[in-house]
XYZ file of C-alpha atoms in Angstrom:
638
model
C 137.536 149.883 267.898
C 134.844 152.192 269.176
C 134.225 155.092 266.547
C 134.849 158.217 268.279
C 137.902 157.142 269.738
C 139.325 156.243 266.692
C 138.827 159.647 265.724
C 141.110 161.251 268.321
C 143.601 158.715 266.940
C 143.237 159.835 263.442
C 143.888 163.406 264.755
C 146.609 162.406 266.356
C 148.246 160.632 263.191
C 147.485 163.890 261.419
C 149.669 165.629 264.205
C 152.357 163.292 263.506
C 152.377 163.376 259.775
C 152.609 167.172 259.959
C 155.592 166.735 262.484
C 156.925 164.747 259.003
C 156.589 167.875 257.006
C 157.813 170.202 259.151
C 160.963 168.464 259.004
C 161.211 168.056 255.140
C 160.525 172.050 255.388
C 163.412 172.251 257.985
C 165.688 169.794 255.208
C 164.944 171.749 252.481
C 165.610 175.215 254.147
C 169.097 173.199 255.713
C 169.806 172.019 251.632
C 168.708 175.122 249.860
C 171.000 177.914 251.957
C 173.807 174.803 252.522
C 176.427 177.786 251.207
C 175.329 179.134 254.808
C 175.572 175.934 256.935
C 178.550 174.385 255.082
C 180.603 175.497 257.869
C 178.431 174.484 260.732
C 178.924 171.158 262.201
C 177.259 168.200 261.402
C 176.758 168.025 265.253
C 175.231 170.947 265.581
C 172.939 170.629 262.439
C 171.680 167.461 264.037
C 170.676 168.794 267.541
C 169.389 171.981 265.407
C 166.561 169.176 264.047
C 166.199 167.289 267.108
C 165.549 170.611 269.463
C 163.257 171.768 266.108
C 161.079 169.214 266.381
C 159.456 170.918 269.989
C 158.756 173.230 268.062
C 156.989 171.735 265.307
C 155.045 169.592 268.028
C 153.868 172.898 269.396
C 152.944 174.316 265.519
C 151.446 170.956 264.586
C 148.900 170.844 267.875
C 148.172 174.607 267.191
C 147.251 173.391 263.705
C 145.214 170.481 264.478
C 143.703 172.694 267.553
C 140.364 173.258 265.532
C 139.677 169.624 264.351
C 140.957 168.153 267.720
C 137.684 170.139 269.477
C 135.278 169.285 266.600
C 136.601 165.423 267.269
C 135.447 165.561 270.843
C 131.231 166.435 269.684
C 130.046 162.425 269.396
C 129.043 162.386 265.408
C 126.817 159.722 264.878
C 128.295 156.712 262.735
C 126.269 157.347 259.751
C 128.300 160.616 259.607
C 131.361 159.359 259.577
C 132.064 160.278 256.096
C 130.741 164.106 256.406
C 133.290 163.946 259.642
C 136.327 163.185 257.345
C 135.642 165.343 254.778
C 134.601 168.407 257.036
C 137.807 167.443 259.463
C 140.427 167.412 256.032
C 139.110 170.543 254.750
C 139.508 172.364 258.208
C 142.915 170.850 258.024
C 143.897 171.574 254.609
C 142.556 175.122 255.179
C 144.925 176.132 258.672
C 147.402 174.031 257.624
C 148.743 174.184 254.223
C 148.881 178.042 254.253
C 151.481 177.167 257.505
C 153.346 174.790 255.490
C 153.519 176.989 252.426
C 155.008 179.602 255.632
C 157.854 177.418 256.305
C 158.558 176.725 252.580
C 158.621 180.061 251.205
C 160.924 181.345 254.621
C 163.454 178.751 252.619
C 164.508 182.140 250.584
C 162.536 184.507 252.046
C 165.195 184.406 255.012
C 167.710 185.568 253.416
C 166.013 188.803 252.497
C 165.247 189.410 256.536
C 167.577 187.359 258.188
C 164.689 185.332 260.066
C 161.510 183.646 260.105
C 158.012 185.054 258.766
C 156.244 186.426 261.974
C 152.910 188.842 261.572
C 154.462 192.065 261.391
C 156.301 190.889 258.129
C 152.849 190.197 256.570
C 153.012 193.682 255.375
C 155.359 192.188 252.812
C 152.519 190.690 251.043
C 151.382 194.054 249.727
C 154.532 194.542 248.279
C 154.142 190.918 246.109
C 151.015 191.565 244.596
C 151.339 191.259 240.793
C 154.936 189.878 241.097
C 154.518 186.478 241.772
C 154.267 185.010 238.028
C 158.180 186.904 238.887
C 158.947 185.238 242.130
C 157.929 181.803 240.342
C 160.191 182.250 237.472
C 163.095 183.437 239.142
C 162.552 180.690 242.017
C 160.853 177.948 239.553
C 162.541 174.801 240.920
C 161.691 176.161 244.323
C 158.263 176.978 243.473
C 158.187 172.976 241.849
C 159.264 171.179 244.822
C 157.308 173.026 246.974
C 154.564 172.548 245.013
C 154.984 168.732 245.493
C 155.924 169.263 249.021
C 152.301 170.863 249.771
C 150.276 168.413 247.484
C 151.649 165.130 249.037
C 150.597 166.708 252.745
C 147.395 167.312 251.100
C 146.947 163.753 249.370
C 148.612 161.621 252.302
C 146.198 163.562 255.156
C 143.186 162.408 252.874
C 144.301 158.638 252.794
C 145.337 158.732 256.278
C 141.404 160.201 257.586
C 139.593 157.849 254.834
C 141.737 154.506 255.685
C 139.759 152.023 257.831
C 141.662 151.563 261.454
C 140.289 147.850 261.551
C 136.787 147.163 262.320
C 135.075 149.938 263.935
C 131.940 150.016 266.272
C 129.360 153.125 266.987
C 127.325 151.286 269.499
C 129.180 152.124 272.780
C 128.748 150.598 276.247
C 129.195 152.784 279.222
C 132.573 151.517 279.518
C 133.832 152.428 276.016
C 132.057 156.106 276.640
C 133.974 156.168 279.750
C 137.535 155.201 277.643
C 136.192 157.731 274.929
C 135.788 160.282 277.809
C 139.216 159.632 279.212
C 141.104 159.697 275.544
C 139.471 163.023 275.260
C 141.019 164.543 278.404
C 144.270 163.026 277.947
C 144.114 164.444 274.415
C 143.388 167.633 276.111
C 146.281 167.579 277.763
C 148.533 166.327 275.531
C 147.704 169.221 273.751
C 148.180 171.954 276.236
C 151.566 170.141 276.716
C 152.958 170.390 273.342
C 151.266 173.913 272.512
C 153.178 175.311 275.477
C 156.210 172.996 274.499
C 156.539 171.243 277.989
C 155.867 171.455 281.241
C 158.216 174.573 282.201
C 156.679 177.798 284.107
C 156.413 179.710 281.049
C 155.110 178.549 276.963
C 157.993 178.386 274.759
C 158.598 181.368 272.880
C 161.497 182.446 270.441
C 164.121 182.672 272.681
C 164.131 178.919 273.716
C 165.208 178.447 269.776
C 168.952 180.123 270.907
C 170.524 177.080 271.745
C 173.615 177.942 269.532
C 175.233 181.336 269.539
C 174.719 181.423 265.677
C 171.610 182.716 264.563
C 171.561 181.248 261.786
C 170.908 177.703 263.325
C 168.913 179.361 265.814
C 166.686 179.806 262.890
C 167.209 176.285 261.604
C 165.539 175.728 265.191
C 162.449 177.592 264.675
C 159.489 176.856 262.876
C 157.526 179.887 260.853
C 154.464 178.495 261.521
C 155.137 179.066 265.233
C 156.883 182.074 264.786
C 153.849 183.569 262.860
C 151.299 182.452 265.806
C 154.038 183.525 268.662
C 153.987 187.020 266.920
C 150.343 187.462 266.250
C 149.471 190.245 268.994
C 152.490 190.137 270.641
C 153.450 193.300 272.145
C 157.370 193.637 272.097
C 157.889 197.205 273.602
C 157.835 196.886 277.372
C 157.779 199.290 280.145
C 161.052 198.897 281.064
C 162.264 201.294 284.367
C 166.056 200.924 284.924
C 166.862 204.947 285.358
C 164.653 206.730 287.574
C 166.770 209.699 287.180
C 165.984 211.029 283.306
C 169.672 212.494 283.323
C 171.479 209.580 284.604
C 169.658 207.659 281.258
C 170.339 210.610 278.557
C 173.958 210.308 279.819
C 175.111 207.129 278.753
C 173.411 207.748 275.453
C 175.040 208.638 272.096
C 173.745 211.775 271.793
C 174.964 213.364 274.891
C 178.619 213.640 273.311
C 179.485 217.526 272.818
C 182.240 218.492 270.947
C 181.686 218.693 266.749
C 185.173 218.334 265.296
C 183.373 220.940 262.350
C 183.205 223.704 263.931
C 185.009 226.646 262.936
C 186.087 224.614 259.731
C 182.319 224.288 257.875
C 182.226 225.551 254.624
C 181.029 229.375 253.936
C 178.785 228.733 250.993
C 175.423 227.303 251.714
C 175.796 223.426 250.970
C 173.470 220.838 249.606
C 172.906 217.471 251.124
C 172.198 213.955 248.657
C 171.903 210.833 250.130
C 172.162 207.412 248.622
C 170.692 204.719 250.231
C 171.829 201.235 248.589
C 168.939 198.457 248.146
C 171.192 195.466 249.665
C 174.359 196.580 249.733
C 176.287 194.967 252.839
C 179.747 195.653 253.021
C 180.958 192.581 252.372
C 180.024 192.931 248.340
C 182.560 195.822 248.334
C 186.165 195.640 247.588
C 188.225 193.020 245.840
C 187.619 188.878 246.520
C 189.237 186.498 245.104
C 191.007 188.780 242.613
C 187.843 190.295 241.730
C 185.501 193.947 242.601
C 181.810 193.942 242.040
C 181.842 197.477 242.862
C 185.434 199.194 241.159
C 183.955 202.972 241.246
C 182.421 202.764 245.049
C 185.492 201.541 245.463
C 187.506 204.659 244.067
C 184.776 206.629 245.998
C 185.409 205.658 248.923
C 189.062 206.629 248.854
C 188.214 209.687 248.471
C 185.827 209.695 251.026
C 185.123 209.581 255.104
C 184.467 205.875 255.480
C 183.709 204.106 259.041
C 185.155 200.522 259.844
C 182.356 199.741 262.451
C 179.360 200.898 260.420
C 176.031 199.108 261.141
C 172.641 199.224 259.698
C 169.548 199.668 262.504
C 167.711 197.304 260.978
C 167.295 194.210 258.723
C 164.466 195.402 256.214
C 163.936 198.457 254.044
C 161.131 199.763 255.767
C 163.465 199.861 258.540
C 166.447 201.079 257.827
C 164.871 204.335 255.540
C 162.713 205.097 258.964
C 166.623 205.583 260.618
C 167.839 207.324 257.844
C 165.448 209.576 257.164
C 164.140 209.785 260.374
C 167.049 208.917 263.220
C 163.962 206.311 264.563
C 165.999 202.319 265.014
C 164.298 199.539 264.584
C 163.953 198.147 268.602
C 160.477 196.491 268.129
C 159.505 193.994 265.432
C 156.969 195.737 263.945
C 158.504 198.626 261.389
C 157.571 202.423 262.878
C 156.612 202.942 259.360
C 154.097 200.332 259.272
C 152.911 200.459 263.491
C 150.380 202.839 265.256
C 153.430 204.804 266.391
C 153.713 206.288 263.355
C 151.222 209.191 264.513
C 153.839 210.304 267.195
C 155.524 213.285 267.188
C 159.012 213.027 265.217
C 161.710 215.324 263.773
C 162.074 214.164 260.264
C 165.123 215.224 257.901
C 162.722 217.634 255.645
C 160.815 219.222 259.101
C 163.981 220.297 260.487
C 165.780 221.908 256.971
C 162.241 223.605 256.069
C 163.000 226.648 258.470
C 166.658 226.567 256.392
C 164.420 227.454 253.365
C 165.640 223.863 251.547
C 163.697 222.211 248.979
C 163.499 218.368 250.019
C 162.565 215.065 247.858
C 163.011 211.603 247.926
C 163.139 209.322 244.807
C 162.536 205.663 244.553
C 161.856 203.806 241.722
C 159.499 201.422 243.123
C 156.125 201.604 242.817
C 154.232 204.368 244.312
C 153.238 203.291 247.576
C 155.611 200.929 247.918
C 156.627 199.881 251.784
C 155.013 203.342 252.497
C 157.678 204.801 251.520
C 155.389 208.101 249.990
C 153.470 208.678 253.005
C 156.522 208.490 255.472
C 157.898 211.037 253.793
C 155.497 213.314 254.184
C 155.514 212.522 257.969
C 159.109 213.471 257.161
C 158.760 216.543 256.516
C 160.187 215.898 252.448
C 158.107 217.765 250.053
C 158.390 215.956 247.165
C 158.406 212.185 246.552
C 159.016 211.133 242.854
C 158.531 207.049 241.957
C 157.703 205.094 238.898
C 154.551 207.054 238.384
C 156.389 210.001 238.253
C 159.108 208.427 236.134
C 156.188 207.971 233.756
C 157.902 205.174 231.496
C 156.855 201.445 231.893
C 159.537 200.395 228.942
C 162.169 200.885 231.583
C 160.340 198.932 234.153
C 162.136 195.752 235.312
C 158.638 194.133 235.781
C 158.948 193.573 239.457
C 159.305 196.392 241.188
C 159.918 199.234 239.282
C 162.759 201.464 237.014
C 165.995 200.210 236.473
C 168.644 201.828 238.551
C 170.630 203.528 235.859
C 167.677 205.247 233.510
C 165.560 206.076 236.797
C 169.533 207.654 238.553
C 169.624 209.401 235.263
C 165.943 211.042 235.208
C 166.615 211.786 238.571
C 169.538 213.972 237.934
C 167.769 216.191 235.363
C 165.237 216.823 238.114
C 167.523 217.688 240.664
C 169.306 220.466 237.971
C 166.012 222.420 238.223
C 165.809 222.090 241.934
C 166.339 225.456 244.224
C 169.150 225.364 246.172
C 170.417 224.600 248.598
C 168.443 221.439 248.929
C 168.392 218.125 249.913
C 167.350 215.223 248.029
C 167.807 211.142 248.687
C 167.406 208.442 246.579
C 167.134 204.647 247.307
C 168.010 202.442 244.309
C 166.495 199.274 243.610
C 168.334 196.843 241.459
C 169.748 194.927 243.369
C 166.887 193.304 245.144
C 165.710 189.619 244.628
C 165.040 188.519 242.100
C 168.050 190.677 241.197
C 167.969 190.744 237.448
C 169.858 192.711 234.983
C 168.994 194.627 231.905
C 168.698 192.649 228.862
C 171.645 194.440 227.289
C 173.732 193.545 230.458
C 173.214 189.985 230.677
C 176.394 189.339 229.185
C 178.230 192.069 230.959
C 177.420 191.149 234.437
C 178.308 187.814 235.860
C 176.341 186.258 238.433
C 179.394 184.678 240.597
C 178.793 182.779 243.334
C 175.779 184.933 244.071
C 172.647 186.044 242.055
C 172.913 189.103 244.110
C 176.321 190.192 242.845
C 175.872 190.773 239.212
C 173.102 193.741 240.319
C 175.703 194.715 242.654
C 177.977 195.488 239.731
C 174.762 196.850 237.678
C 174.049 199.109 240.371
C 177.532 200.404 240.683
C 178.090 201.290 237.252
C 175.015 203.051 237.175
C 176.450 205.215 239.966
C 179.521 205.666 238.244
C 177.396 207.080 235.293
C 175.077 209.189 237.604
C 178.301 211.259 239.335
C 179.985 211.370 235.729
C 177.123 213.605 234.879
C 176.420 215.444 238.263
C 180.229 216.302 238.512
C 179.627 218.322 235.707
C 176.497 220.201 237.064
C 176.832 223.635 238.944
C 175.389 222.056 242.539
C 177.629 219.222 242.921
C 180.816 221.382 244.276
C 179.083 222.195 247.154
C 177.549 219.100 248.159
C 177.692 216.799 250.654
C 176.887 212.988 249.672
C 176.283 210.432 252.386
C 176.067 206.966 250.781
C 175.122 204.066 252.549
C 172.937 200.598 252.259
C 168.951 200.100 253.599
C 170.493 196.722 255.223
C 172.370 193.390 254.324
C 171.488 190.666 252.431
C 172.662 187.025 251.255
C 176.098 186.696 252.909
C 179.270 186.871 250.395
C 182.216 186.122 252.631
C 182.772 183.304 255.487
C 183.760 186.759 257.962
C 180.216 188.106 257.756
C 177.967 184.924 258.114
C 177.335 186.245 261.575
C 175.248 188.413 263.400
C 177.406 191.167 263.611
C 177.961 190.674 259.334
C 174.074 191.143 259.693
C 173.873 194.775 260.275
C 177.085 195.672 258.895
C 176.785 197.946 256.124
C 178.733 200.512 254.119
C 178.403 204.151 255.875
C 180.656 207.019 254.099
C 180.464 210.650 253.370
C 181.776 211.902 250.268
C 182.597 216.116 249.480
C 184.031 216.904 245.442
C 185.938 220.051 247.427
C 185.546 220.255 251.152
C 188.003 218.330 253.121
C 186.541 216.788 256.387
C 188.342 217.016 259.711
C 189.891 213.935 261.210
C 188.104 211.837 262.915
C 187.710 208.154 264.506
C 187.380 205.863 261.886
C 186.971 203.074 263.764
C 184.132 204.717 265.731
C 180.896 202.866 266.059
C 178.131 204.749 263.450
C 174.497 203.989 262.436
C 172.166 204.866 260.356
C 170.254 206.734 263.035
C 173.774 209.183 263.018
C 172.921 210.407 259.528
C 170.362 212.743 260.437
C 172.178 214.185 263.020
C 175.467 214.449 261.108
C 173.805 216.136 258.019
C 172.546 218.556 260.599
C 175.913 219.368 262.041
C 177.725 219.544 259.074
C 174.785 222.266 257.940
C 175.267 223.599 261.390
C 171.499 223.729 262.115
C 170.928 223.825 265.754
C 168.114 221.272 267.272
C 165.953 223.072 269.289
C 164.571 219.047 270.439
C 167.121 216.062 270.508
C 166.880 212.007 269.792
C 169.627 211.174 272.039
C 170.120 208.115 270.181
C 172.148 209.358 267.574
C 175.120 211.227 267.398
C 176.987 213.244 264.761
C 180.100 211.668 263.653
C 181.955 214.298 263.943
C 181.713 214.298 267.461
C 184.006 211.961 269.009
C 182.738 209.382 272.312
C 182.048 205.793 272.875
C 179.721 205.408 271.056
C 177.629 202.073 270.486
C 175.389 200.694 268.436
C 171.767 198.499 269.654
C 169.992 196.402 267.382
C 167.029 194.138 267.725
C 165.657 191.153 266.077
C 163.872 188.138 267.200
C 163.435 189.281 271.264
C 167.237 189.497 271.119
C 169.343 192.779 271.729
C 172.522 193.345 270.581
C 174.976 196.205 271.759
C 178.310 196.787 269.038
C 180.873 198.599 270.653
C 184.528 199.493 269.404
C 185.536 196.524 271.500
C 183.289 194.724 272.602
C 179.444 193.395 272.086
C 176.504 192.211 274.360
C 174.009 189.767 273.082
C 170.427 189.902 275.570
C 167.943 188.045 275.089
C 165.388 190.293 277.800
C 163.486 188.557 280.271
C 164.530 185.532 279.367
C 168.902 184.781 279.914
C 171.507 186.646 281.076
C 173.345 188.895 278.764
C 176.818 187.929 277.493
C 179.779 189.928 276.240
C 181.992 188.945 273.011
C 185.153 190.799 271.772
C 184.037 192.487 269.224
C 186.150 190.405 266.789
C 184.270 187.384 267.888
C 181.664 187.342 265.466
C 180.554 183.754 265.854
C 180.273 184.362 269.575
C 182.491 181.366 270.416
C 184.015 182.964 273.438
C 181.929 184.500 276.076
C 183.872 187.046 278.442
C 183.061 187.748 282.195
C 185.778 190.251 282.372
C 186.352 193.367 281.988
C 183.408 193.366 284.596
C 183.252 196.887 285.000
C 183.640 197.055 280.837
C 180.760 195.027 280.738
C 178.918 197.321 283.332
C 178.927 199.999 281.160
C 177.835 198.615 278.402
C 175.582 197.199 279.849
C 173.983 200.136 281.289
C 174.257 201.804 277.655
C 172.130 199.456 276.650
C 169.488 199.449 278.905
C 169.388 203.282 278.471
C 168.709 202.586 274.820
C 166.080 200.545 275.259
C 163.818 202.388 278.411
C 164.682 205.873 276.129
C 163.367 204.049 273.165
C 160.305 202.746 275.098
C 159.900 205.477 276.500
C 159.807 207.644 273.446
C 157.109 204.972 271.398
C 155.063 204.575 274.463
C 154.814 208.304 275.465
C 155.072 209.960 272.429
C 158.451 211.707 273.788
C 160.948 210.929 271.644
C 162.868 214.343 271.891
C 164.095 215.955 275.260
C 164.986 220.168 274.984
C 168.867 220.400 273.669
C 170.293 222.417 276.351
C 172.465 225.200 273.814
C 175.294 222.132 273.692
């Protein structure tokens, strides 16, 4: 066979052995979370791998890419061996770090709920120095991947060194004319499968929704053409579906009047604490199977203001401490904290209690500098931020990513004693994040379960339950207000919640020792981004400037919820819920108890209207508000 050629059929083999590995990637990430695909069909598992593999024949040519344009230069036959070498070490160098992508987004999505794309890259700040952790936590994982990337590594070497029969250099003007035509057909083979086909448009995420799970969806997908789809990818749009401003801020949460609190707030000047949860979905709380992971939340939350229809705004930390602390959702991939829109103009929880004289702060026992969380606050407005460096002792440390929930709650109570009040002060515990461990002296007090996760769910509670036995006793807890929710979900507990609607929902409750909260909806749709605007109601601290996307939850409306992951938008109503993917389907409307979206409804079409048109106001005011740095419209004296 003539030389060059056989080069382009080398390449070509190397494109089909990494088609191999992206499907042992795809088995392992199928075999690893099978406790979340147990109940999928094996039907649907199999067409999840068959559709998949378009997707790894796009990822594999956009792999090969580099070594597929160095094949086309006519190396002379003496360099044949300088070829092979050069050509496996440009492979080994794109490549492996893709495979090592999909291998790692075998755990990694259950933290985020779905494949590694660029703007998660931020994450690998956060893992530096704690991946001698991540390996020992995740060694057998770590192992077989390890073996995984080696044999691509060996096997590509074999397959460039092995003789193809006998080979010629000395071409005649015919076999430089086949050589010539292999290379343009090559060419085009690979526009074909980097675009995925010959359709109008490349394929992008969205062609990966072929089931209405998401979870197979992600089966579907490959990360190493997630990561490349995302690279540069700009996901907020200039979308124009009100021309009249007031026609959009009316079908938005926030233009609800009405506070249920008013004439009924309490006369002494009240403090504010919130407790943000690292991973607490509500699924982890109450009793299953005969047992509670979390028996004082529990208790709390009978004596409390809980929400049926709570949902997180996000899927990450990052995120959902942006809504809390800052009423901002997460409706682009990229965190606020983390994008250039973080220099725009916003109203955070500290800013708008500083002209209320309150002394602010924020603990975390993480790491200083952790997900940004210290310089967000200041954005924020919070004037103090107090983290492991301010904790000040390493012997408490739980060697991965900072203090221990129950010394670093109780530290943080003896600093909140000396603070001025009133104030407000948040903390977001840490525990029970992976590779959710335990105190030595709780190892045997704490029992993993069906989950890793759960045992630092019941570490994390009783560390609560220690914290408010000591604050109940302190002078400011009478007359304060505690609002206790989770950043996000995490690894799904019960069958009810392996959906995306169990994705966002988390626990959302607000908790008084003396003041006794008017009624209200409890079924009522509420967010994170509701927080801030609840907190101020309850204070009664007018907003000069409004985020219409929240709402306080004492005022009563139909409300919804919009979340955003993956180019998909989801609306949560009290009854029913939109899935749109934008640009690219139609959307479709589930009753709200349809979780797995196994039903989709046509009717109520004028139901569906509405939502509908909720939605899109959501998104253009969110747009909108990145994009022109308005995220706040005058508050008319409602």
């Amino acid at each position: 066979m003539f030389g060059h050629s056989l080069r382009l059929i080398k390449i070509f083999a190397l494109i089909l052995l990494l088609m191999v590995f992206y499907a042992l990637a795809r088995a392992e990430f199928l075999i690893w979370n099978w406790n979340l695909f147990h109940s999928k069909s094996g039907a649907d598992i199999l067409w999840a791998f068959f559709v998949g593999m378009r997707f790894d024949l796009s990822a594999a040519f956009c792999g090969v890419a580099p070594i597929l344009l160095l094949s086309f230069f006519p190396w002379p036959g003496k360099w044949n061996s300088v070829w092979e070498k050069v050509t496996w070490g440009l492979f080994c160098l794109v490549n492996v770090p893709f495979l090592i992508l999909n291998l790692v987004d075998t755990e990694f999505i259950n933290f985020v709920g779905r494949r590694f794309t660029y703007d998660t890259i931020f994450i690998l700040n956060e893992a530096q120095g704690k991946m001698l952790n991540f390996v020992g936590s995740y060694w057998l994982l770590f192992l077989i991947n390890t073996v995984i990337v080696a044999a691509l590594m060996v096997s590509s070497w074999f397959l460039l060194r092995r003789p193809f029969g006998k080979t010629h250099w000395q071409g005649s003007f015919k076999a430089w004319g086949a050589h010539g035509l292999m290379c343009f057909l090559a060419l085009a083979l690979a526009v074909f499968g980097i675009r995925g086909g010959f359709q109008r448009k490349p394929i992008n995420f969205v062609n990966a929704n072929v089931f209405t799970a998401p979870l197979l969806n992600n089966l579907v997908l490959n990360s190493t053409f997630t990561f490349i789809k995302s690279y540069g990818a700009n996901d907020i749009k200039h979308e124009k579906y009100f021309a009249d401003k007031n026609e959009m801020l009316a079908l938005l949460n926030g233009s609800f009047v009405g506070s249920s609190l008013k004439g009924q707030r309490p006369s002494a000047p009240q403090n504010v604490m919130i407790i943000m949860l690292e991973s607490f979905g509500s699924e982890y709380f109450g009793t299953v199977d005969g047992v509670t992971r979390t028996p004082f939340l529990d208790s709390l939350m009978k004596k409390s203001l809980v929400f049926e229809n709570a949902y997180a705004n996000g899927r990450r930390s990052i995120e959902g401490i942006a809504a809390i602390m800052g009423g901002i959702p997460a409706l682009m991939s990229e965190p606020f904290i983390s994008s250039h829109f973080t220099a725009n103009y916003f109203l955070g929880l500290g800013t708008l209690l500083a002209d209320k004289k309150y002394s602010t702060s924020f603990f975390h026992g993480g790491h200083n500098g952790t997900m940004y969380f210290d310089s967000f606050m200041q954005s924020a407005g919070i004037e103090k931020y107090y983290g492991a460096s301010e904790y000040g002792n390493s012997k408490d440390d739980d060697g991965v990513w900072g203090i221990w929930d129950e010394p670093f709650l109780q530290w943080m109570l003896k600093e909140v004693n000396g603070f001025k009040q009133p104030f407000l002060t948040s903390v977001f515990t840490l525990s029970s994040h992976q590779p959710f461990k335990v105190p030595a002296q709780y190892q045997d007090v704490f029992k993993e379960g069906s989950l890793p996760i759960l045992k630092t769910i019941a570490y994390t509670d009783m560390s609560l339950e220690k914290f408010f036995a000591e604050a109940a006793k302190q002078p400011w807890f009478k007359n304060t207000l505690f609002v206790i929710t989770a950043d996000h979900t995490s690894i799904h507990y019960r069958p009810e919640y392996t959906n995306e609607v169990g994705d966002y929902m988390v626990p959302i409750f607000f908790y008084h020792p003396e003041f006794k909260f008017p009624k209200v909806d409890s079924k009522m749709v509420v967010q994170h981004i509701d927080i801030l605007p609840t907190i101020l109601d309850f204070l009664e601290i007018p907003q000069k400037e409004e985020n219409y996307m929240g709402s306080s939850i004492f005022v009563d409306g139909d409300k919804v919820a919009v979340v955003f992951n993956d180019g998909i938008y989801q609306l949560f109503a009290k009854d029913y819920r939109i899935r749109w993917a934008l640009g690219q389907a139609e959307p479709v409307m589930f009753a709200i108890e349809d979780r797995a979206g196994e039903t989709p409804l046509t009717e109520p079409a004028a139901r569906k209207a509405v939502l509908l048109n909720k939605m899109k106001a959501q998104i253009q005011y969110f747009n909108e508000g990145m994009w022109d740095n308005k995220l706040y419209y005058p508050n008319p004296g409602r």
